[in-house]
Amino acid sequence: MFVILSLLLLAASALTWVVPAGHFARVFDPAAGQTLVVPGSYTPAAPSPMAPWHLPLLLFDALTTGSAPRLIFFVLLLGGSFEIILESGAVTGLCTWTVGRLGRRREWVIPAFVGVFSIFGFTMGLTTASIVFLPLGMAAARSLGCDGRTGMAMVMLGTNAGFAAGVYNPFSVGVAQTIAELPLYSGAWLRWLLLAVLVPVTGAYVLHRAEGPAQPEGAEPLPEAPALSRRQMAVLALFFGTLAVVAWGVGARGWSVPELAAVFLVLGLACGAAAGFGANQICLLLTTGCKKMVGGALTIGLAAALRLVLERGGILDSIVLGLLRLVEGLPDWSQLLGMFYANVLLDLLITSGSGHAAVAMPLMVPLADGLALSRQSAVLAFQLGDGLANLVSPISNTLVSCLALSGVSYPGWLRYFLPLVGVYLAVGTGFMVLAGWVGY
């Protein structure tokens, strides 16, 4: 990811020497609370090329100015809080209990796995949960007489389905809406509807592709289903209660990044206390979780530096103008689809949700303004493009890690997953048409 973004930075620096500079006029709309591009206002400007040796300074500027620092610390605090929640064992206990209660009934176990792990995706945006819980999925699949791909898919595709729906996903929807100057997690009704479609579709596909008899003889036993401890139940109650509070705060009180960061920080500390952790252990887990998110934080900084290169080089609006002319040639009903499929292709190179948002949204916001499309629909086009084909790219850290742990080859995974990608793209196309039809 760092290498790709670094190459993009060098390419952007080179483009400032050859692409004509220019800019659109922008005005602030107090009613919408957004800075809007004035359509048809593009004017040429004097060139201001950016030399490659200026890039380290621009990276520091990107890390310390604009919206990037808020997003970076939001990601760090979320990572720290979720580390405490995962360390409590409450989530593992919930998954084990679910498998144990359902026994060897494949028609229940597989959809249940997909549904449970989708929660990681649409609430925390943690596709890395696939790696953590892959052994549990593999054990459950073996007990059902299924192959390794099924066990991998039960966990990984469930998480990714939730991530793509992104109801409260902080790393894709949260970052994209912040860049687009939209109320955080606004427009959730369509994302809930998307979740209600993606999870059953994914569960049905994994169940359909599952191999082996439904109740094999001599299969490895499923994990026992011990009752959740009181501490674990308290952690789960705090977690799901906080999600309800977040839904209320965003919808009724207009909460944004600072309030949500504070709420999740308090959640992590409260869950640590409920789990019986001491103060030192809570602090250690918090910092450990933050450390795991440093890579993502630097990705946001690199992507923000890319935007700065394009802005200070005076070519961001020139690129937008070129994209605008390409998309304007499409029929009105297909312009959103063009944005959606462009993001699908970009996701093959930038698999990080926050990194993809930081690269794509600065271009898509003025593009949507120029085409008289809503910014909310532009976020949806990014979100679906980022999530639906996310597990195709061979540079996806999550995919590569899961393949290594499960022993499934990359070509074997493509043969398994690509038919579902086709279904996903059909679903995404339908939702983009719906968004345009209802004026989302």
Coordinates of C-alpha atoms in Angstrom, one line a residue:
M1 CA 0.0 0.0 0.0
F2 CA 2.8 2.4 0.9
V3 CA 4.7 1.6 -2.3
I4 CA 1.6 2.1 -4.4
L5 CA 0.8 5.4 -2.8
S6 CA 4.4 6.5 -3.1
L7 CA 4.4 5.7 -6.8
L8 CA 1.2 7.7 -7.1
L9 CA 2.8 10.6 -5.4
L10 CA 5.7 10.6 -7.8
A11 CA 3.3 10.3 -10.7
A12 CA 1.2 13.2 -9.4
S13 CA 4.4 15.3 -9.1
A14 CA 5.3 14.5 -12.7
L15 CA 1.8 15.4 -13.8
T16 CA 2.0 18.9 -12.3
W17 CA 4.7 19.5 -15.0
V18 CA 2.6 18.5 -18.0
V19 CA -1.1 18.9 -17.1
P20 CA -2.4 22.5 -17.6
A21 CA -3.3 24.1 -14.3
G22 CA -6.7 25.5 -13.6
H23 CA -9.4 25.8 -11.0
F24 CA -13.2 25.9 -10.4
A25 CA -14.8 28.6 -8.3
R26 CA -16.1 27.4 -5.0
V27 CA -18.7 28.9 -2.6
F28 CA -19.8 27.9 0.8
D29 CA -23.5 27.0 1.1
P30 CA -24.6 27.7 4.8
A31 CA -27.8 25.8 4.3
A32 CA -26.1 22.6 3.2
G33 CA -23.0 23.2 5.3
Q34 CA -20.8 22.3 2.3
T35 CA -18.3 24.0 0.1
L36 CA -19.7 23.6 -3.4
V37 CA -18.1 23.8 -6.8
V38 CA -19.7 26.3 -9.2
P39 CA -20.5 24.4 -12.4
G40 CA -19.0 25.9 -15.6
S41 CA -16.6 28.1 -13.6
Y42 CA -13.3 26.4 -14.6
T43 CA -10.6 28.9 -15.6
P44 CA -6.9 28.3 -16.6
A45 CA -4.2 29.3 -14.1
A46 CA -0.5 29.8 -14.0
P47 CA 1.4 26.5 -13.7
S48 CA 2.9 25.7 -10.3
P49 CA 4.8 22.3 -10.7
M50 CA 5.8 20.4 -7.7
A51 CA 9.3 19.0 -7.6
P52 CA 9.8 15.4 -6.2
W53 CA 12.1 16.7 -3.4
H54 CA 9.1 18.7 -2.0
L55 CA 7.2 15.5 -1.3
P56 CA 8.5 14.7 2.2
L57 CA 7.5 18.2 3.3
L58 CA 4.1 17.8 1.7
L59 CA 3.7 14.5 3.6
F60 CA 4.3 16.3 6.9
D61 CA 1.9 19.1 6.0
A62 CA -0.7 16.5 5.1
L63 CA -0.3 14.7 8.5
T64 CA -0.6 17.9 10.5
T65 CA -3.1 20.1 8.6
G66 CA -6.6 19.8 7.1
S67 CA -8.9 16.9 7.9
A68 CA -6.2 14.1 8.0
P69 CA -5.2 14.6 11.6
R70 CA -8.8 14.2 12.8
L71 CA -9.2 11.1 10.7
I72 CA -5.9 9.6 11.9
F73 CA -6.6 10.0 15.6
F74 CA -10.2 8.7 15.0
V75 CA -8.7 5.6 13.5
L76 CA -6.1 5.2 16.3
L77 CA -8.7 5.6 19.1
L78 CA -11.0 3.1 17.4
G79 CA -8.2 0.6 17.0
G80 CA -7.3 0.9 20.7
S81 CA -10.9 0.5 21.9
F82 CA -11.6 -2.5 19.7
E83 CA -8.4 -4.2 20.9
I84 CA -9.7 -4.1 24.4
I85 CA -13.1 -5.5 23.3
L86 CA -11.5 -8.4 21.4
E87 CA -9.1 -9.2 24.2
S88 CA -12.0 -9.6 26.6
G89 CA -12.9 -12.8 24.7
A90 CA -16.6 -11.8 24.5
V91 CA -16.7 -11.8 20.7
T92 CA -14.9 -15.2 20.5
G93 CA -17.3 -16.5 23.1
L94 CA -20.3 -15.3 21.2
C95 CA -19.0 -17.0 18.0
T96 CA -18.2 -20.3 19.7
W97 CA -21.5 -20.3 21.5
T98 CA -23.3 -19.7 18.2
V99 CA -21.5 -22.6 16.5
G100 CA -22.0 -24.9 19.4
R101 CA -25.7 -24.2 19.7
L102 CA -26.4 -24.8 16.0
G103 CA -24.6 -28.2 15.9
R104 CA -23.9 -29.7 12.6
R105 CA -26.8 -28.3 10.7
R106 CA -25.0 -26.7 7.8
E107 CA -28.1 -24.8 6.6
W108 CA -27.9 -22.9 9.9
V109 CA -24.2 -22.8 10.8
I110 CA -23.0 -21.3 7.5
P111 CA -25.5 -18.4 7.3
A112 CA -25.1 -17.8 11.0
F113 CA -21.3 -17.4 10.6
V114 CA -21.8 -15.0 7.7
G115 CA -24.3 -13.0 9.7
V116 CA -22.3 -12.8 12.9
F117 CA -19.1 -11.8 11.2
S118 CA -20.9 -9.2 9.1
I119 CA -21.2 -7.3 12.4
F120 CA -17.5 -6.7 12.4
G121 CA -17.6 -5.2 9.0
F122 CA -20.6 -2.8 9.2
T123 CA -19.9 -1.6 12.7
M124 CA -16.1 -1.5 13.2
G125 CA -14.9 -1.9 9.6
L126 CA -12.5 -4.6 10.8
T127 CA -11.8 -6.9 7.9
T128 CA -8.8 -8.0 9.8
A129 CA -11.2 -9.9 12.1
S130 CA -11.2 -12.5 9.3
I131 CA -7.6 -13.3 10.1
V132 CA -8.2 -13.5 13.9
F133 CA -11.2 -15.8 13.6
L134 CA -10.2 -17.9 10.6
P135 CA -9.1 -20.9 12.8
L136 CA -12.7 -21.0 14.3
G137 CA -14.2 -20.9 10.8
M138 CA -11.9 -23.6 9.5
A139 CA -12.8 -25.9 12.5
A140 CA -16.5 -25.3 12.0
A141 CA -16.1 -26.1 8.3
R142 CA -14.2 -29.3 8.9
S143 CA -16.9 -30.4 11.4
L144 CA -19.4 -29.9 8.6
G145 CA -17.3 -32.0 6.2
C146 CA -16.6 -28.9 4.1
D147 CA -13.3 -27.9 2.5
G148 CA -10.9 -25.1 3.6
R149 CA -12.4 -22.5 1.1
T150 CA -15.8 -22.9 2.8
G151 CA -14.3 -22.2 6.3
M152 CA -12.3 -19.2 4.9
A153 CA -15.4 -17.9 3.1
M154 CA -17.7 -18.2 6.1
V155 CA -15.6 -15.8 8.1
M156 CA -14.0 -13.6 5.4
L157 CA -16.9 -13.1 3.1
G158 CA -19.2 -12.5 6.1
T159 CA -16.9 -9.7 7.3
N160 CA -16.5 -8.2 3.9
A161 CA -20.3 -8.2 3.2
G162 CA -20.8 -6.1 6.3
F163 CA -17.8 -3.9 5.3
A164 CA -19.3 -3.3 1.9
A165 CA -22.7 -2.4 3.3
G166 CA -20.8 -0.1 5.7
V167 CA -23.8 1.1 7.8
Y168 CA -21.5 2.5 10.5
N169 CA -18.1 1.6 8.9
P170 CA -15.7 4.3 10.1
F171 CA -12.9 3.4 7.7
S172 CA -14.9 3.7 4.4
V173 CA -18.2 5.5 4.9
G174 CA -16.9 7.6 7.9
V175 CA -13.8 8.9 6.1
A176 CA -15.7 9.4 2.8
Q177 CA -18.5 11.4 4.4
T178 CA -16.1 13.5 6.3
I179 CA -14.2 14.4 3.1
A180 CA -17.6 15.1 1.4
E181 CA -18.6 17.4 4.3
L182 CA -21.7 15.2 4.9
P183 CA -23.1 14.5 8.4
L184 CA -21.4 11.4 9.7
Y185 CA -23.3 8.2 9.0
S186 CA -26.1 10.1 7.3
G187 CA -28.2 8.2 4.8
A188 CA -28.0 5.0 6.8
W189 CA -31.4 3.8 5.7
L190 CA -30.1 2.7 2.2
R191 CA -27.0 1.1 3.8
W192 CA -29.3 -0.9 6.1
L193 CA -31.2 -2.1 3.0
L194 CA -28.0 -2.9 1.3
L195 CA -26.9 -5.0 4.3
A196 CA -30.2 -6.9 4.3
V197 CA -29.4 -7.9 0.7
L198 CA -25.7 -8.6 0.8
V199 CA -25.7 -10.8 3.9
P200 CA -28.4 -13.3 2.7
V201 CA -26.8 -13.3 -0.8
T202 CA -23.4 -14.1 0.6
G203 CA -24.7 -16.7 3.0
A204 CA -26.7 -18.4 0.3
Y205 CA -23.7 -18.5 -2.0
V206 CA -21.3 -20.0 0.6
L207 CA -24.0 -22.5 1.5
H208 CA -24.5 -23.4 -2.2
R209 CA -20.7 -23.9 -2.8
A210 CA -20.2 -25.9 0.4
E211 CA -18.8 -29.3 -0.4
G212 CA -19.3 -32.6 1.4
P213 CA -22.2 -34.3 3.2
A214 CA -24.4 -32.2 5.6
Q215 CA -23.7 -34.4 8.6
P216 CA -20.4 -36.4 7.9
E217 CA -19.6 -39.4 10.0
G218 CA -16.4 -39.3 12.0
A219 CA -16.1 -35.5 11.6
E220 CA -14.1 -33.4 14.0
P221 CA -16.4 -32.3 16.9
L222 CA -17.6 -28.7 16.9
P223 CA -16.3 -26.5 19.7
E224 CA -18.3 -26.9 22.8
A225 CA -20.8 -24.2 23.6
P226 CA -20.0 -23.0 27.1
A227 CA -22.2 -20.4 28.5
L228 CA -21.0 -16.8 28.2
S229 CA -19.6 -15.5 31.5
R230 CA -21.2 -12.6 33.2
R231 CA -18.2 -10.4 32.3
Q232 CA -18.5 -11.4 28.7
M233 CA -22.2 -10.7 28.6
A234 CA -21.5 -7.3 30.2
V235 CA -19.0 -6.5 27.4
L236 CA -21.4 -7.5 24.7
A237 CA -24.2 -5.5 26.4
L238 CA -21.9 -2.4 26.4
F239 CA -20.9 -2.9 22.8
F240 CA -24.4 -3.3 21.4
G241 CA -25.8 -0.6 23.7
T242 CA -23.1 1.8 22.4
L243 CA -24.2 1.0 18.8
A244 CA -27.7 2.1 19.7
V245 CA -26.4 5.3 21.3
V246 CA -24.3 6.0 18.2
A247 CA -27.4 5.6 16.0
W248 CA -29.3 8.0 18.2
G249 CA -26.5 10.5 18.5
V250 CA -25.8 10.6 14.7
G251 CA -29.5 10.8 13.8
A252 CA -30.9 13.0 16.6
R253 CA -28.0 15.0 17.7
G254 CA -25.9 15.3 14.6
W255 CA -22.7 13.8 16.1
S256 CA -19.6 13.7 14.0
V257 CA -16.0 12.5 14.3
P258 CA -15.1 14.1 17.7
E259 CA -18.2 12.8 19.5
L260 CA -17.9 9.3 18.0
A261 CA -14.2 9.1 18.8
A262 CA -15.1 10.0 22.4
V263 CA -17.9 7.5 22.6
F264 CA -15.8 4.6 21.3
L265 CA -12.9 5.5 23.6
V266 CA -15.3 5.4 26.6
L267 CA -16.7 2.1 25.3
G268 CA -13.2 0.6 25.2
L269 CA -12.4 1.7 28.8
A270 CA -15.8 0.6 30.1
C271 CA -15.4 -2.8 28.4
G272 CA -11.9 -3.2 29.9
A273 CA -13.3 -2.6 33.4
A274 CA -16.3 -4.9 32.7
A275 CA -13.8 -7.6 31.6
G276 CA -12.0 -7.3 34.9
F277 CA -8.8 -5.8 33.4
G278 CA -6.6 -3.7 35.6
A279 CA -5.7 -0.1 34.7
N280 CA -2.2 -1.0 33.4
Q281 CA -3.6 -3.8 31.2
I282 CA -6.3 -1.5 29.8
C283 CA -3.6 1.1 29.0
L284 CA -1.4 -1.6 27.4
L285 CA -4.2 -2.9 25.2
L286 CA -5.2 0.6 24.2
T287 CA -1.7 1.4 23.0
T288 CA -1.4 -2.0 21.3
G289 CA -4.5 -1.4 19.4
C290 CA -3.3 2.0 18.4
K291 CA 0.0 0.5 17.2
K292 CA -1.9 -1.9 14.9
M293 CA -3.6 1.1 13.3
V294 CA -0.4 3.1 12.6
G295 CA -0.1 1.6 9.1
G296 CA -3.7 2.8 8.3
A297 CA -3.0 6.2 9.8
L298 CA 0.1 6.7 7.6
T299 CA -1.9 5.5 4.6
I300 CA -4.4 8.3 5.3
G301 CA -1.4 10.7 5.5
L302 CA 0.1 9.5 2.2
A303 CA -3.3 9.8 0.5
A304 CA -3.8 13.3 1.9
A305 CA -0.3 14.2 0.6
L306 CA -1.4 13.0 -2.8
R307 CA -4.3 15.5 -2.7
L308 CA -2.0 18.3 -1.6
V309 CA 0.3 17.6 -4.6
L310 CA -2.6 17.9 -7.0
E311 CA -4.0 20.9 -5.3
R312 CA -0.8 22.9 -4.9
G313 CA 0.2 21.9 -8.4
G314 CA -3.0 23.4 -9.6
I315 CA -4.1 20.2 -11.5
L316 CA -6.8 18.7 -9.2
D317 CA -9.6 20.6 -10.9
S318 CA -8.0 20.0 -14.3
I319 CA -8.2 16.2 -13.7
V320 CA -11.8 16.7 -12.5
L321 CA -12.7 18.6 -15.6
G322 CA -11.3 15.7 -17.7
L323 CA -13.3 13.2 -15.7
L324 CA -16.4 15.4 -15.9
R325 CA -16.2 15.5 -19.7
L326 CA -15.9 11.8 -19.9
V327 CA -18.8 11.1 -17.6
E328 CA -20.9 13.9 -19.1
G329 CA -20.9 11.9 -22.3
L330 CA -22.8 9.1 -20.6
P331 CA -26.6 9.1 -20.4
D332 CA -27.9 10.8 -17.2
W333 CA -29.1 7.5 -15.7
S334 CA -25.6 5.9 -16.1
Q335 CA -23.4 8.7 -14.6
L336 CA -23.5 7.3 -11.1
L337 CA -22.8 3.8 -12.6
G338 CA -19.7 5.3 -14.2
M339 CA -18.5 6.5 -10.8
F340 CA -19.2 3.1 -9.3
Y341 CA -17.3 1.1 -11.8
A342 CA -14.4 3.5 -11.8
N343 CA -14.1 2.8 -8.0
V344 CA -14.3 -0.9 -8.6
L345 CA -11.2 -0.7 -10.8
L346 CA -9.4 1.7 -8.4
D347 CA -10.0 -0.8 -5.6
L348 CA -7.8 -3.4 -7.3
L349 CA -4.8 -1.0 -6.6
I350 CA -5.9 0.6 -3.3
T351 CA -7.5 -2.0 -1.1
S352 CA -7.5 0.1 2.1
G353 CA -10.9 1.6 2.6
S354 CA -9.7 4.7 4.3
G355 CA -6.8 5.1 1.7
H356 CA -9.2 4.6 -1.2
A357 CA -11.6 7.2 0.3
A358 CA -8.8 9.7 0.7
V359 CA -7.7 9.2 -2.9
A360 CA -11.1 9.0 -4.6
M361 CA -13.4 11.3 -2.7
P362 CA -11.5 14.6 -3.3
L363 CA -12.0 13.9 -7.0
M364 CA -15.5 12.6 -6.8
V365 CA -17.0 15.4 -4.7
P366 CA -16.4 18.2 -7.3
L367 CA -17.3 15.7 -10.0
A368 CA -20.7 15.0 -8.4
D369 CA -21.2 18.8 -7.9
G370 CA -20.4 19.4 -11.5
L371 CA -22.8 16.7 -12.7
A372 CA -25.5 17.9 -10.3
L373 CA -25.4 14.6 -8.5
S374 CA -25.7 14.4 -4.7
R375 CA -22.6 13.9 -2.6
Q376 CA -24.4 11.1 -0.7
S377 CA -24.7 9.1 -3.9
A378 CA -21.1 9.8 -4.7
V379 CA -20.2 8.3 -1.3
L380 CA -22.3 5.3 -2.1
A381 CA -20.6 4.8 -5.5
F382 CA -17.2 4.9 -3.7
Q383 CA -18.4 2.6 -0.9
L384 CA -19.8 -0.1 -3.2
G385 CA -16.8 0.2 -5.5
D386 CA -14.4 -0.2 -2.6
G387 CA -16.2 -3.1 -0.8
L388 CA -17.7 -5.5 -3.3
A389 CA -14.6 -6.5 -5.2
N390 CA -12.2 -5.9 -2.3
L391 CA -11.1 -9.6 -2.0
V392 CA -10.1 -10.0 -5.6
S393 CA -6.9 -7.9 -5.5
P394 CA -3.7 -10.0 -4.8
I395 CA -2.3 -7.0 -2.9
S396 CA -5.0 -7.2 -0.2
N397 CA -3.3 -7.8 3.1
T398 CA -6.4 -9.5 4.5
L399 CA -6.8 -11.8 1.5
V400 CA -3.1 -12.8 1.4
S401 CA -3.0 -13.5 5.1
C402 CA -6.2 -15.6 5.0
L403 CA -4.9 -17.6 2.0
A404 CA -1.7 -18.3 3.8
L405 CA -3.5 -19.5 7.0
S406 CA -6.0 -21.6 5.2
G407 CA -3.7 -23.1 2.6
V408 CA -6.0 -22.1 -0.3
S409 CA -4.3 -21.0 -3.5
Y410 CA -5.0 -17.6 -5.1
P411 CA -6.2 -19.1 -8.4
G412 CA -8.4 -21.5 -6.4
W413 CA -9.8 -18.6 -4.5
L414 CA -10.6 -16.7 -7.7
R415 CA -12.4 -19.6 -9.1
Y416 CA -14.5 -19.7 -6.0
F417 CA -15.1 -16.0 -5.5
L418 CA -15.4 -14.5 -9.0
P419 CA -19.0 -15.8 -9.6
L420 CA -20.0 -14.0 -6.4
V421 CA -18.3 -10.9 -7.5
G422 CA -20.5 -11.0 -10.6
V423 CA -23.6 -11.2 -8.3
Y424 CA -22.2 -8.4 -6.1
L425 CA -21.7 -6.1 -9.2
A426 CA -25.3 -6.7 -10.2
V427 CA -26.4 -5.8 -6.7
G428 CA -24.2 -2.7 -6.7
T429 CA -25.6 -1.7 -10.1
G430 CA -29.2 -2.1 -8.8
F431 CA -28.5 0.1 -5.8
M432 CA -26.8 2.8 -7.8
V433 CA -29.9 3.0 -10.1
L434 CA -32.1 3.0 -7.0
A435 CA -30.0 5.9 -5.5
G436 CA -30.4 7.9 -8.6
W437 CA -34.1 7.2 -8.9
V438 CA -35.0 8.2 -5.3
G439 CA -32.6 11.2 -5.2
Y440 CA -30.5 9.6 -2.5

